[in-house]
Short mmCIF file of C-alpha atoms and ligand atoms in Angstrom, two decimals:
data_model
loop_
_atom_site.label_atom_id
_atom_site.label_comp_id
_atom_site.label_asym_id
_atom_site.label_seq_id
_atom_site.Cartn_x
_atom_site.Cartn_y
_atom_site.Cartn_z
CA MET G 1 17.88 -30.62 -24.89
CA PRO G 2 16.02 -27.82 -22.65
CA ALA G 3 14.61 -24.67 -22.94
CA GLU G 4 16.86 -21.60 -22.31
CA LEU G 5 15.61 -17.94 -21.81
CA VAL G 6 16.97 -14.74 -22.91
CA VAL G 7 15.72 -11.52 -20.56
CA GLY G 8 16.36 -8.00 -20.45
CA ALA G 9 17.98 -7.25 -17.29
CA GLN G 10 17.34 -3.58 -17.34
CA TRP G 11 15.04 -1.55 -19.09
CA GLY G 12 15.00 -2.79 -22.55
CA ASP G 13 17.45 -2.69 -25.57
CA GLU G 14 20.26 -4.20 -23.34
CA GLY G 15 21.55 -6.01 -26.53
CA LYS G 16 19.28 -8.91 -26.28
CA ALA G 17 18.77 -9.28 -29.98
CA LYS G 18 22.58 -9.77 -30.59
CA ILE G 19 22.81 -12.32 -27.65
CA ILE G 20 19.76 -14.28 -29.16
CA ASP G 21 21.67 -14.62 -32.44
CA TYR G 22 24.70 -16.00 -30.79
CA LEU G 23 22.98 -18.34 -29.15
CA SER G 24 20.80 -19.01 -31.98
CA LYS G 25 23.13 -21.50 -33.87
CA ASN G 26 22.90 -24.11 -31.52
CA THR G 27 18.80 -23.68 -31.51
CA ASP G 28 15.95 -25.41 -33.64
CA ILE G 29 13.37 -23.10 -32.42
CA ILE G 30 12.72 -19.54 -30.89
CA VAL G 31 10.18 -18.03 -29.58
CA ARG G 32 8.87 -14.64 -28.56
CA TYR G 33 6.47 -14.77 -25.63
CA GLN G 34 5.08 -11.16 -25.02
CA GLY G 35 5.36 -7.56 -26.27
CA GLY G 36 4.77 -7.05 -29.54
CA ALA G 37 6.40 -4.12 -32.11
CA ASN G 38 7.14 -2.06 -29.51
CA ALA G 39 10.38 -4.44 -29.21
CA GLY G 40 13.08 -3.25 -31.35
CA HIS G 41 16.05 -5.97 -31.89
CA THR G 42 19.40 -5.52 -33.53
CA VAL G 43 20.97 -7.98 -34.98
CA VAL G 44 24.56 -7.69 -36.99
CA VAL G 45 26.12 -10.33 -38.81
CA ASP G 46 29.42 -9.11 -41.01
CA GLY G 47 28.66 -5.64 -40.85
CA LYS G 48 25.24 -5.83 -41.91
CA LYS G 49 22.43 -4.71 -39.65
CA TYR G 50 18.72 -6.34 -39.12
CA VAL G 51 15.99 -4.92 -36.89
CA PHE G 52 13.21 -6.65 -35.99
CA HIS G 53 10.37 -5.72 -34.25
CA LEU G 54 7.97 -8.85 -34.12
CA VAL G 55 9.89 -11.34 -35.90
CA PRO G 56 11.77 -13.63 -33.51
CA SER G 57 15.64 -12.43 -34.05
CA GLY G 58 16.75 -15.68 -34.96
CA VAL G 59 15.16 -15.80 -38.18
CA ILE G 60 18.37 -15.56 -40.17
CA TYR G 61 19.61 -18.70 -39.54
CA PRO G 62 18.37 -21.40 -42.08
CA ASN G 63 17.08 -23.93 -40.29
CA THR G 64 15.40 -22.46 -36.98
CA ILE G 65 11.82 -22.34 -36.39
CA CYS G 66 10.68 -19.12 -34.96
CA VAL G 67 7.19 -19.14 -33.07
CA ILE G 68 5.19 -15.94 -31.90
CA GLY G 69 3.91 -17.38 -28.71
CA ASN G 70 0.52 -16.65 -26.94
CA GLY G 71 1.68 -13.95 -24.65
CA VAL G 72 2.45 -11.57 -27.59
CA VAL G 73 0.38 -9.28 -28.95
CA LEU G 74 0.42 -9.22 -32.87
CA ASP G 75 -0.11 -6.36 -34.94
CA PRO G 76 -1.11 -8.42 -38.36
CA PHE G 77 -0.05 -5.58 -40.66
CA PHE G 78 2.90 -4.42 -39.09
CA PHE G 79 3.73 -8.32 -39.27
CA LEU G 80 3.35 -8.97 -42.57
CA GLN G 81 5.54 -6.11 -43.61
CA GLU G 82 8.37 -6.86 -41.57
CA CYS G 83 8.08 -10.70 -43.16
CA ASP G 84 7.90 -8.80 -46.67
CA ALA G 85 10.87 -7.09 -46.32
CA LEU G 86 12.58 -10.17 -44.65
CA ASN G 87 11.43 -11.99 -47.82
CA SER G 88 12.66 -9.64 -50.15
CA GLN G 89 16.06 -10.19 -48.79
CA GLY G 90 15.61 -14.26 -49.33
CA PHE G 91 14.96 -15.09 -46.08
CA ASP G 92 11.89 -17.24 -47.09
CA VAL G 93 10.26 -16.20 -43.55
CA PHE G 94 6.92 -17.97 -44.20
CA ASN G 95 8.49 -21.55 -44.22
CA LYS G 96 9.84 -21.21 -40.90
CA ILE G 97 7.28 -19.22 -38.51
CA LEU G 98 4.44 -20.32 -36.52
CA ILE G 99 1.92 -18.01 -34.98
CA SER G 100 0.08 -19.15 -31.68
CA ASP G 101 -3.52 -19.31 -32.05
CA ALA G 102 -4.16 -17.75 -28.65
CA CYS G 103 -1.87 -14.56 -28.99
CA HIS G 104 -4.12 -11.70 -29.58
CA ILE G 105 -4.75 -9.28 -32.19
CA LEU G 106 -3.53 -6.03 -32.06
CA LEU G 107 -6.12 -3.51 -34.68
CA PRO G 108 -5.36 -0.16 -35.98
CA PHE G 109 -7.80 1.43 -33.00
CA HIS G 110 -5.23 0.14 -30.33
CA GLN G 111 -2.63 2.05 -31.66
CA LYS G 112 -5.06 5.06 -32.31
CA ILE G 113 -6.36 5.04 -28.72
CA ASP G 114 -2.44 4.85 -27.58
CA SER G 115 -1.32 7.65 -29.33
CA LEU G 116 -4.90 9.72 -28.44
CA ILE G 117 -3.90 8.65 -24.54
CA GLU G 118 -0.17 10.04 -24.73
CA MET G 119 -0.85 12.90 -26.40
CA SER G 120 -4.03 14.18 -24.24
CA SER G 121 -2.11 13.33 -20.98
CA ALA G 122 -0.58 15.93 -18.50
CA PRO G 123 3.50 16.02 -18.89
CA ASN G 124 3.63 14.27 -15.48
CA GLN G 125 1.15 11.59 -16.45
CA LYS G 126 2.62 10.41 -20.06
CA ILE G 127 4.58 6.72 -19.63
CA GLY G 128 6.20 7.84 -22.89
CA THR G 129 5.04 4.81 -24.92
CA THR G 130 6.29 3.42 -28.47
CA LYS G 131 2.31 4.15 -29.69
CA ARG G 132 2.24 1.04 -30.68
CA GLY G 133 -0.74 0.04 -28.96
CA ILE G 134 0.32 -2.58 -26.85
CA GLY G 135 -1.20 -1.45 -23.46
CA ILE G 136 -4.72 -0.92 -24.91
CA CYS G 137 -4.32 -4.39 -26.84
CA TYR G 138 -3.29 -6.22 -23.15
CA ALA G 139 -6.41 -4.26 -21.56
CA ASP G 140 -8.71 -5.79 -24.10
CA LYS G 141 -6.91 -9.10 -23.47
CA MET G 142 -7.86 -9.13 -19.70
CA MET G 143 -11.19 -7.55 -20.05
CA ARG G 144 -11.92 -10.50 -22.32
CA THR G 145 -12.70 -8.72 -25.36
CA GLY G 146 -9.66 -8.86 -27.69
CA LEU G 147 -9.41 -10.77 -31.04
CA ARG G 148 -7.39 -14.18 -31.25
CA ALA G 149 -5.51 -15.08 -34.19
CA GLY G 150 -7.47 -18.42 -34.22
CA ASP G 151 -10.54 -16.44 -34.43
CA LEU G 152 -9.15 -15.23 -37.83
CA LEU G 153 -9.71 -18.82 -39.42
CA ASP G 154 -13.07 -19.03 -39.24
CA LYS G 155 -14.66 -16.15 -41.25
CA GLN G 156 -18.36 -16.42 -39.58
CA LEU G 157 -16.74 -16.24 -36.09
CA LEU G 158 -14.11 -13.45 -37.52
CA GLU G 159 -17.30 -11.26 -38.76
CA GLU G 160 -19.54 -11.91 -35.51
CA LYS G 161 -16.47 -11.01 -33.57
CA LEU G 162 -15.32 -8.30 -35.28
CA LYS G 163 -18.38 -6.50 -36.03
CA GLY G 164 -18.91 -6.08 -31.77
CA ILE G 165 -15.42 -5.03 -31.42
CA VAL G 166 -15.93 -2.48 -33.72
CA GLU G 167 -19.21 -0.90 -32.57
CA ARG G 168 -17.58 -0.63 -28.92
CA LYS G 169 -14.88 0.73 -30.00
CA ASN G 170 -16.21 3.33 -32.53
CA GLU G 171 -18.45 4.47 -29.23
CA ILE G 172 -15.42 5.10 -27.63
CA LEU G 173 -13.71 6.79 -30.50
CA VAL G 174 -16.38 9.22 -30.66
CA LYS G 175 -17.88 9.46 -27.18
CA LEU G 176 -14.66 9.69 -25.42
CA TYR G 177 -11.90 10.96 -27.74
CA ASN G 178 -14.25 13.07 -30.34
CA THR G 179 -12.46 11.50 -33.35
CA ASP G 180 -12.88 9.29 -36.46
CA THR G 181 -14.73 5.97 -36.33
CA ILE G 182 -13.02 2.59 -37.73
CA ASP G 183 -14.25 1.22 -40.95
CA TYR G 184 -15.61 -2.36 -40.22
CA LYS G 185 -15.76 -3.36 -43.55
CA GLU G 186 -12.25 -2.53 -44.73
CA LEU G 187 -10.73 -3.83 -41.07
CA TYR G 188 -12.82 -7.15 -42.16
CA GLU G 189 -11.30 -7.44 -45.58
CA ARG G 190 -8.01 -6.68 -44.52
CA LEU G 191 -8.20 -9.27 -42.07
CA HIS G 192 -9.50 -11.48 -44.22
CA ASN G 193 -6.35 -11.23 -46.45
CA PHE G 194 -3.76 -11.31 -44.10
CA ALA G 195 -5.66 -15.03 -43.00
CA GLU G 196 -5.48 -16.09 -46.57
CA ARG G 197 -1.71 -15.15 -46.50
CA VAL G 198 -0.44 -16.64 -43.20
CA GLY G 199 -3.73 -18.58 -41.92
CA HIS G 200 -1.60 -22.01 -42.33
CA LEU G 201 0.69 -20.44 -39.69
CA ILE G 202 -1.42 -20.12 -36.86
CA THR G 203 -1.50 -23.25 -34.69
CA ASN G 204 -1.70 -24.52 -31.04
CA THR G 205 2.13 -23.12 -30.27
CA SER G 206 1.79 -24.53 -26.78
CA TYR G 207 1.27 -28.34 -27.84
CA TYR G 208 3.90 -27.65 -30.80
CA LEU G 209 6.39 -26.40 -28.19
CA ASN G 210 5.95 -29.03 -25.74
CA GLN G 211 5.89 -31.98 -28.00
CA GLU G 212 9.32 -30.28 -29.58
CA LEU G 213 10.96 -30.26 -26.40
CA LYS G 214 9.97 -33.96 -25.40
CA LYS G 215 11.80 -34.96 -28.55
CA GLY G 216 14.85 -33.10 -27.40
CA LYS G 217 14.78 -29.94 -29.48
CA HIS G 218 16.55 -26.66 -28.53
CA VAL G 219 14.21 -23.85 -27.45
CA LEU G 220 15.46 -20.62 -27.09
CA LEU G 221 12.73 -17.87 -25.28
CA GLU G 222 13.49 -14.10 -26.39
CA GLY G 223 12.26 -11.69 -23.92
CA ALA G 224 11.48 -8.29 -25.40
CA GLN G 225 11.82 -5.21 -23.21
CA GLY G 226 13.40 -5.56 -19.57
CA THR G 227 12.87 -6.51 -16.01
CA CYS G 228 12.05 -2.79 -15.09
CA LEU G 229 9.58 -2.48 -17.54
CA ASP G 230 7.94 -5.68 -16.46
CA ILE G 231 4.26 -4.88 -15.02
CA ASP G 232 4.67 -6.18 -12.15
CA PHE G 233 8.58 -5.80 -11.30
CA GLY G 234 9.16 -2.87 -12.93
CA THR G 235 8.71 1.01 -12.17
CA TYR G 236 5.08 1.02 -12.56
CA PRO G 237 3.30 2.57 -14.00
CA TYR G 238 6.29 3.55 -16.24
CA VAL G 239 6.56 0.08 -17.49
CA THR G 240 5.03 -1.95 -20.32
CA SER G 241 1.91 -3.93 -20.36
CA SER G 242 3.53 -7.20 -20.32
CA ASN G 243 5.53 -9.84 -17.81
CA SER G 244 8.75 -9.46 -19.53
CA THR G 245 10.60 -11.74 -16.79
CA THR G 246 11.12 -15.34 -16.58
CA GLY G 247 7.26 -15.96 -15.54
CA GLY G 248 5.84 -14.70 -18.69
CA SER G 249 8.23 -16.93 -20.81
CA ILE G 250 6.40 -19.57 -19.32
CA SER G 251 2.57 -18.21 -19.58
CA GLY G 252 3.39 -16.51 -22.69
CA THR G 253 4.43 -20.06 -24.18
CA GLY G 254 2.87 -22.81 -22.59
CA ILE G 255 5.64 -24.84 -21.88
CA SER G 256 6.27 -26.61 -18.62
CA TYR G 257 8.52 -24.86 -16.57
CA TYR G 258 10.40 -27.73 -16.28
CA TYR G 259 12.15 -27.26 -19.54
CA LEU G 260 13.24 -24.24 -18.64
CA LYS G 261 17.42 -24.66 -17.65
CA ARG G 262 18.87 -21.80 -18.18
CA VAL G 263 18.21 -17.77 -17.62
CA TYR G 264 20.26 -15.66 -19.66
CA GLY G 265 19.88 -12.05 -18.26
CA ILE G 266 21.34 -8.94 -20.62
CA SER G 267 22.47 -6.00 -19.35
CA LYS G 268 24.52 -3.51 -20.62
CA ALA G 269 28.11 -2.23 -19.27
CA TYR G 270 25.89 0.75 -18.29
CA ALA G 271 22.18 1.75 -18.16
CA THR G 272 19.84 3.20 -20.72
CA ARG G 273 15.83 4.03 -20.71
CA VAL G 274 13.56 5.29 -22.84
CA GLY G 275 10.54 7.00 -22.27
CA GLU G 276 9.07 8.46 -18.25
CA GLY G 277 10.14 7.34 -15.15
CA PRO G 278 12.53 7.22 -12.65
CA PHE G 279 16.23 5.84 -13.29
CA PRO G 280 18.41 6.50 -10.17
CA THR G 281 22.10 6.28 -11.55
CA GLU G 282 20.78 8.56 -14.59
CA LEU G 283 23.20 10.79 -16.01
CA PHE G 284 22.09 14.29 -17.04
CA GLY G 285 23.47 17.29 -19.85
CA GLU G 286 26.96 16.72 -20.97
CA GLU G 287 27.74 13.51 -18.83
CA GLY G 288 24.51 11.97 -20.48
CA GLU G 289 25.36 13.33 -23.61
CA LYS G 290 28.90 11.91 -23.62
CA ILE G 291 27.75 8.52 -22.80
CA ARG G 292 24.72 8.80 -25.58
CA SER G 293 26.84 9.84 -28.67
CA LEU G 294 29.54 7.25 -27.85
CA GLY G 295 27.12 4.46 -27.09
CA GLN G 296 24.49 5.68 -30.30
CA GLU G 297 21.52 5.17 -27.78
CA TYR G 298 18.93 5.99 -30.11
CA GLY G 299 15.73 3.75 -29.90
CA ALA G 300 15.61 1.03 -32.58
CA THR G 301 11.57 1.27 -32.81
CA THR G 302 11.26 5.21 -31.88
CA GLY G 303 14.23 6.62 -32.71
CA ARG G 304 14.04 8.50 -29.17
CA PRO G 305 17.59 9.44 -27.46
CA ARG G 306 17.67 6.81 -24.78
CA ARG G 307 18.37 8.43 -21.19
CA CYS G 308 21.90 6.99 -20.11
CA GLY G 309 23.55 6.26 -16.73
CA TRP G 310 25.87 4.07 -14.79
CA PHE G 311 25.58 0.34 -14.13
CA ASP G 312 22.93 -0.08 -10.85
CA VAL G 313 24.16 -3.06 -9.06
CA GLU G 314 20.63 -2.99 -7.37
CA VAL G 315 18.69 -3.22 -11.13
CA ILE G 316 21.14 -6.41 -11.71
CA ARG G 317 20.49 -8.19 -8.08
CA HIS G 318 16.75 -7.05 -8.67
CA ALA G 319 16.66 -8.77 -11.84
CA SER G 320 18.56 -11.87 -10.54
CA ARG G 321 16.36 -12.52 -7.86
CA VAL G 322 13.05 -12.38 -10.14
CA ASN G 323 14.27 -14.15 -13.15
CA GLY G 324 16.18 -16.62 -11.70
CA LEU G 325 19.39 -15.88 -13.58
CA THR G 326 21.68 -18.56 -14.13
CA ASP G 327 23.92 -16.16 -16.18
CA LEU G 328 24.70 -12.44 -16.73
CA VAL G 329 25.83 -11.35 -20.28
CA LEU G 330 27.63 -7.99 -20.06
CA THR G 331 26.96 -6.07 -23.52
CA LYS G 332 28.84 -2.52 -25.06
CA ILE G 333 31.75 -2.82 -22.63
CA ASP G 334 33.38 -1.22 -25.49
CA ILE G 335 31.70 1.72 -25.12
CA LEU G 336 33.69 2.61 -21.94
CA SER G 337 36.68 2.50 -23.19
CA ASN G 338 38.43 6.13 -22.47
CA LEU G 339 37.10 7.12 -19.46
CA ASP G 340 39.28 7.66 -16.40
CA PHE G 341 37.25 6.58 -13.75
CA ILE G 342 33.57 4.73 -14.11
CA PRO G 343 31.27 4.83 -11.47
CA VAL G 344 29.26 2.00 -10.57
CA GLY G 345 25.96 2.54 -8.58
CA VAL G 346 26.55 -0.14 -5.92
CA GLY G 347 23.41 0.59 -3.16
CA TYR G 348 20.74 2.71 -2.35
CA GLU G 349 19.66 4.79 0.56
CA LEU G 350 16.12 6.19 1.87
CA ASN G 351 15.30 8.82 3.85
CA GLY G 352 19.44 8.22 5.28
CA LYS G 353 18.80 4.04 5.53
CA LYS G 354 20.35 1.78 3.64
CA LEU G 355 17.59 -0.25 1.25
CA ASP G 356 18.66 -4.07 0.61
CA TYR G 357 16.73 -4.40 -2.64
CA PHE G 358 14.86 -2.55 -5.59
CA PRO G 359 12.04 -0.93 -4.17
CA SER G 360 8.37 -1.05 -6.01
CA GLN G 361 7.92 2.29 -4.69
CA ASN G 362 9.89 5.55 -4.11
CA LEU G 363 12.41 4.82 -6.63
CA GLU G 364 12.80 8.61 -7.50
CA LYS G 365 13.68 9.37 -3.88
CA VAL G 366 16.34 6.76 -3.19
CA LYS G 367 20.14 8.15 -3.11
CA VAL G 368 22.71 6.11 -4.96
CA ILE G 369 25.90 4.88 -3.53
CA TYR G 370 28.72 5.29 -5.47
CA GLU G 371 32.16 3.18 -5.91
CA GLU G 372 34.60 4.44 -8.48
CA LEU G 373 37.03 1.98 -10.29
CA GLU G 374 39.90 3.10 -12.96
CA GLY G 375 38.83 2.65 -16.52
CA TRP G 376 41.18 1.29 -19.61
CA LYS G 377 42.15 3.45 -22.83
CA GLU G 378 42.83 0.79 -25.37
CA ASN G 379 39.89 0.48 -27.99
CA ILE G 380 38.33 -3.37 -27.12
CA CYS G 381 35.68 -3.16 -29.77
CA GLY G 382 35.97 -6.68 -31.23
CA ILE G 383 38.35 -8.47 -28.62
CA ASN G 384 36.95 -12.28 -28.18
CA LYS G 385 39.14 -13.63 -25.47
CA PHE G 386 38.88 -12.64 -21.81
CA GLU G 387 42.80 -12.61 -21.14
CA ASP G 388 42.93 -10.25 -24.29
CA LEU G 389 40.82 -7.59 -22.52
CA PRO G 390 42.85 -4.34 -20.73
CA LEU G 391 43.69 -5.33 -16.69
CA ASN G 392 41.54 -2.39 -15.59
CA CYS G 393 38.32 -3.73 -18.06
CA GLN G 394 39.03 -7.53 -16.63
CA LYS G 395 38.78 -6.12 -12.80
CA PHE G 396 35.79 -3.92 -13.62
CA ILE G 397 34.13 -7.14 -15.03
CA GLN G 398 34.79 -9.17 -12.07
CA PHE G 399 34.01 -6.45 -9.55
CA LEU G 400 30.65 -6.28 -11.01
CA GLU G 401 30.53 -10.28 -10.80
CA SER G 402 31.23 -9.91 -7.02
CA LYS G 403 28.57 -7.12 -6.51
CA VAL G 404 25.61 -8.67 -8.72
CA GLU G 405 26.68 -12.48 -7.49
CA VAL G 406 25.63 -14.12 -10.66
CA PRO G 407 28.76 -15.50 -13.27
CA ILE G 408 28.96 -13.11 -16.07
CA SER G 409 29.23 -15.93 -19.13
CA VAL G 410 29.13 -13.85 -22.03
CA ILE G 411 30.88 -10.57 -22.31
CA SER G 412 30.05 -8.48 -25.76
CA THR G 413 32.76 -6.33 -27.24
CA GLY G 414 30.79 -5.09 -30.30
CA PRO G 415 27.71 -5.39 -32.14
CA ASP G 416 28.42 -8.07 -34.36
CA ARG G 417 28.34 -11.40 -33.99
CA ILE G 418 31.68 -12.55 -33.44
CA HIS G 419 32.57 -9.13 -31.08
CA THR G 420 31.55 -11.99 -28.26
CA ILE G 421 33.97 -13.84 -25.44
CA VAL G 422 32.58 -16.69 -23.75
CA ARG G 423 33.86 -17.33 -20.24
CA ASN G 424 33.61 -20.79 -18.56
CA VAL G 425 30.43 -21.75 -20.22
CA ASP G 426 29.31 -24.28 -22.86
CA VAL G 427 27.76 -22.13 -25.48
CA GLU G 428 29.83 -22.58 -28.65
P1 GDP S 501 17.76 -5.53 -27.50
O1 GDP S 501 16.38 -4.68 -27.63
O2 GDP S 501 18.07 -5.81 -26.29
O3 GDP S 501 17.85 -6.19 -28.55
O4 GDP S 501 18.60 -4.06 -27.99
P2 GDP S 501 18.28 -2.82 -29.25
O5 GDP S 501 18.84 -3.72 -30.72
O6 GDP S 501 17.46 -2.32 -29.31
O7 GDP S 501 19.83 -2.09 -28.71
C1 GDP S 501 21.20 -2.18 -28.43
C2 GDP S 501 21.66 -1.75 -29.66
O8 GDP S 501 23.49 -2.01 -28.85
C3 GDP S 501 21.96 -2.18 -31.05
O9 GDP S 501 22.31 -1.02 -31.87
C4 GDP S 501 23.05 -3.44 -30.90
O10 GDP S 501 23.49 -3.14 -32.40
C5 GDP S 501 24.02 -2.76 -30.22
N1 GDP S 501 25.16 -3.55 -29.66
C6 GDP S 501 25.15 -4.72 -29.30
N2 GDP S 501 26.03 -4.95 -28.43
C7 GDP S 501 26.88 -4.37 -28.21
C8 GDP S 501 28.25 -4.41 -27.82
O11 GDP S 501 28.32 -5.26 -27.19
N3 GDP S 501 29.04 -3.15 -28.41
C9 GDP S 501 28.23 -2.23 -29.39
N4 GDP S 501 29.35 -1.01 -29.67
N5 GDP S 501 27.04 -2.03 -29.72
C10 GDP S 501 26.69 -3.37 -29.00
P1 IMO S 502 13.01 -4.04 -26.66
O1 IMO S 502 12.41 -4.96 -26.52
C1 IMO S 502 13.14 0.12 -24.78
C2 IMO S 502 9.39 1.65 -23.17
C3 IMO S 502 8.57 2.57 -23.83
C4 IMO S 502 7.83 3.02 -22.56
C5 IMO S 502 7.22 1.96 -21.67
C6 IMO S 502 5.74 1.61 -22.26
O2 IMO S 502 14.13 -3.11 -27.66
O3 IMO S 502 14.18 -4.19 -25.16
P2 IMO S 502 4.80 0.51 -24.84
O4 IMO S 502 4.82 1.11 -25.76
O5 IMO S 502 5.43 -0.88 -24.25
O6 IMO S 502 3.67 0.23 -23.94
O7 IMO S 502 5.66 1.31 -23.76
O8 IMO S 502 8.17 0.52 -22.17
N1 IMO S 502 9.78 0.47 -23.93
C7 IMO S 502 10.99 0.23 -24.34
N2 IMO S 502 11.99 0.51 -23.86
N3 IMO S 502 12.97 -1.27 -25.03
C8 IMO S 502 12.22 -1.69 -25.29
O9 IMO S 502 11.78 -3.03 -26.03
C9 IMO S 502 11.01 -1.22 -25.30
N4 IMO S 502 9.44 -1.82 -25.16
C10 IMO S 502 8.76 -0.60 -24.87
O10 IMO S 502 9.82 3.42 -24.27
O11 IMO S 502 8.82 3.72 -22.03
MG1 MG S 503 15.41 -2.45 -28.50
#
């Protein structure tokens, strides 16, 4: 069996976890490959809601193994809290999770520095991060000064590395930020306790995953964030600090690219973004508020209101190119019921010239070209056959499909696992 990938096609929060959960019933192993606790992944089963940040979204299936890949930045204390909460709901997560020995450990000072930078930046220089320390931890990874999960397994190595790291960070905290220092002893004890509790889960997951794929196991790679938040292909600098796109799923797991057979891009039937940065089809004032309130668009991690706008074809075409999408999944189409007309952004102009692609620069200056489609009045929440959708809704989906040139093989008509339409694809 091959590996499959679920990746965000917009600015995150597309409903990836709902689709990961849906696809997980046919999956043996689910792997997070980048990001960290900045993700907020919501799954609804039989009306009960679960929100995951670090633990892969398939954990509630009894027989799936969940892997934290080498590309993730793991906050060990947050991870324990999340696992303990799931264990108290009866999910026995410590028997089904593996952690890459090469994934980087996110420490309290990463979070502290992230918050300090955000708070002290001029309004036009803020990124609007989740303040979970993600960018600072990845910076340490790239500087080759980070601590990795495997380091926690050797007491002496941990002592030596952590001492050096805390010394350097304390200097930065005092001299640059004029703030409190980190207590080495306390941090060492906490990390040591973490290793005592979950050290047995830390292993070479690249080797494990390739071995399992070779045996014919089915692996699902769980993307966090989305294409337009990718450090290379997103709206830099208003992005996260990892490759959330397909390339990151290979480097963040260490599986051979050869196994990757299917890439699902997830997109809302409209668009949202949290944090700062350009958003060409954004709606302001009452119009934006209407979609926000209909879609309940508030962040699953920070609770911040999400900025809302119309579906942007150029964004999805960009996502299709950089990820090699084989399928597009359209979520939250139920939120668009009751509109007389639904605008769709079908292209961009810059300085009076039509652009052929999603630009790396000057996105805030593009003019969006819109087409309007007729809406439908019926409540479509929970419909699970394409033919049962109102005709205008079917036409809307077919219109998007023709513009993005990727088959829309799954359509989500509500938050629950069962609120799903599958078209022409064998995922049942
Ligand atoms: P993710 O980060 O991509 O996994 O998405 P989030 O969980 O942050 O946000 C998606 C939100 O939309 C969650 O509250 C989901 O329960 C909800 N959701 C997903 N698909 C649908 C859908 O088709 N219709 C509706 N109404 N809600 C959905
Ligand atoms: P999921 O996986 C939406 C955004 C933040 C900010 C930028 C950088 O739930 O789709 P960071 O804390 O990563 O340094 O913040 O990225 N962001 C997300 N937006 N969904 C997410 O994750 C996000 N993770 C980060 O709001 O604009
Ligand atoms: Mg989310």
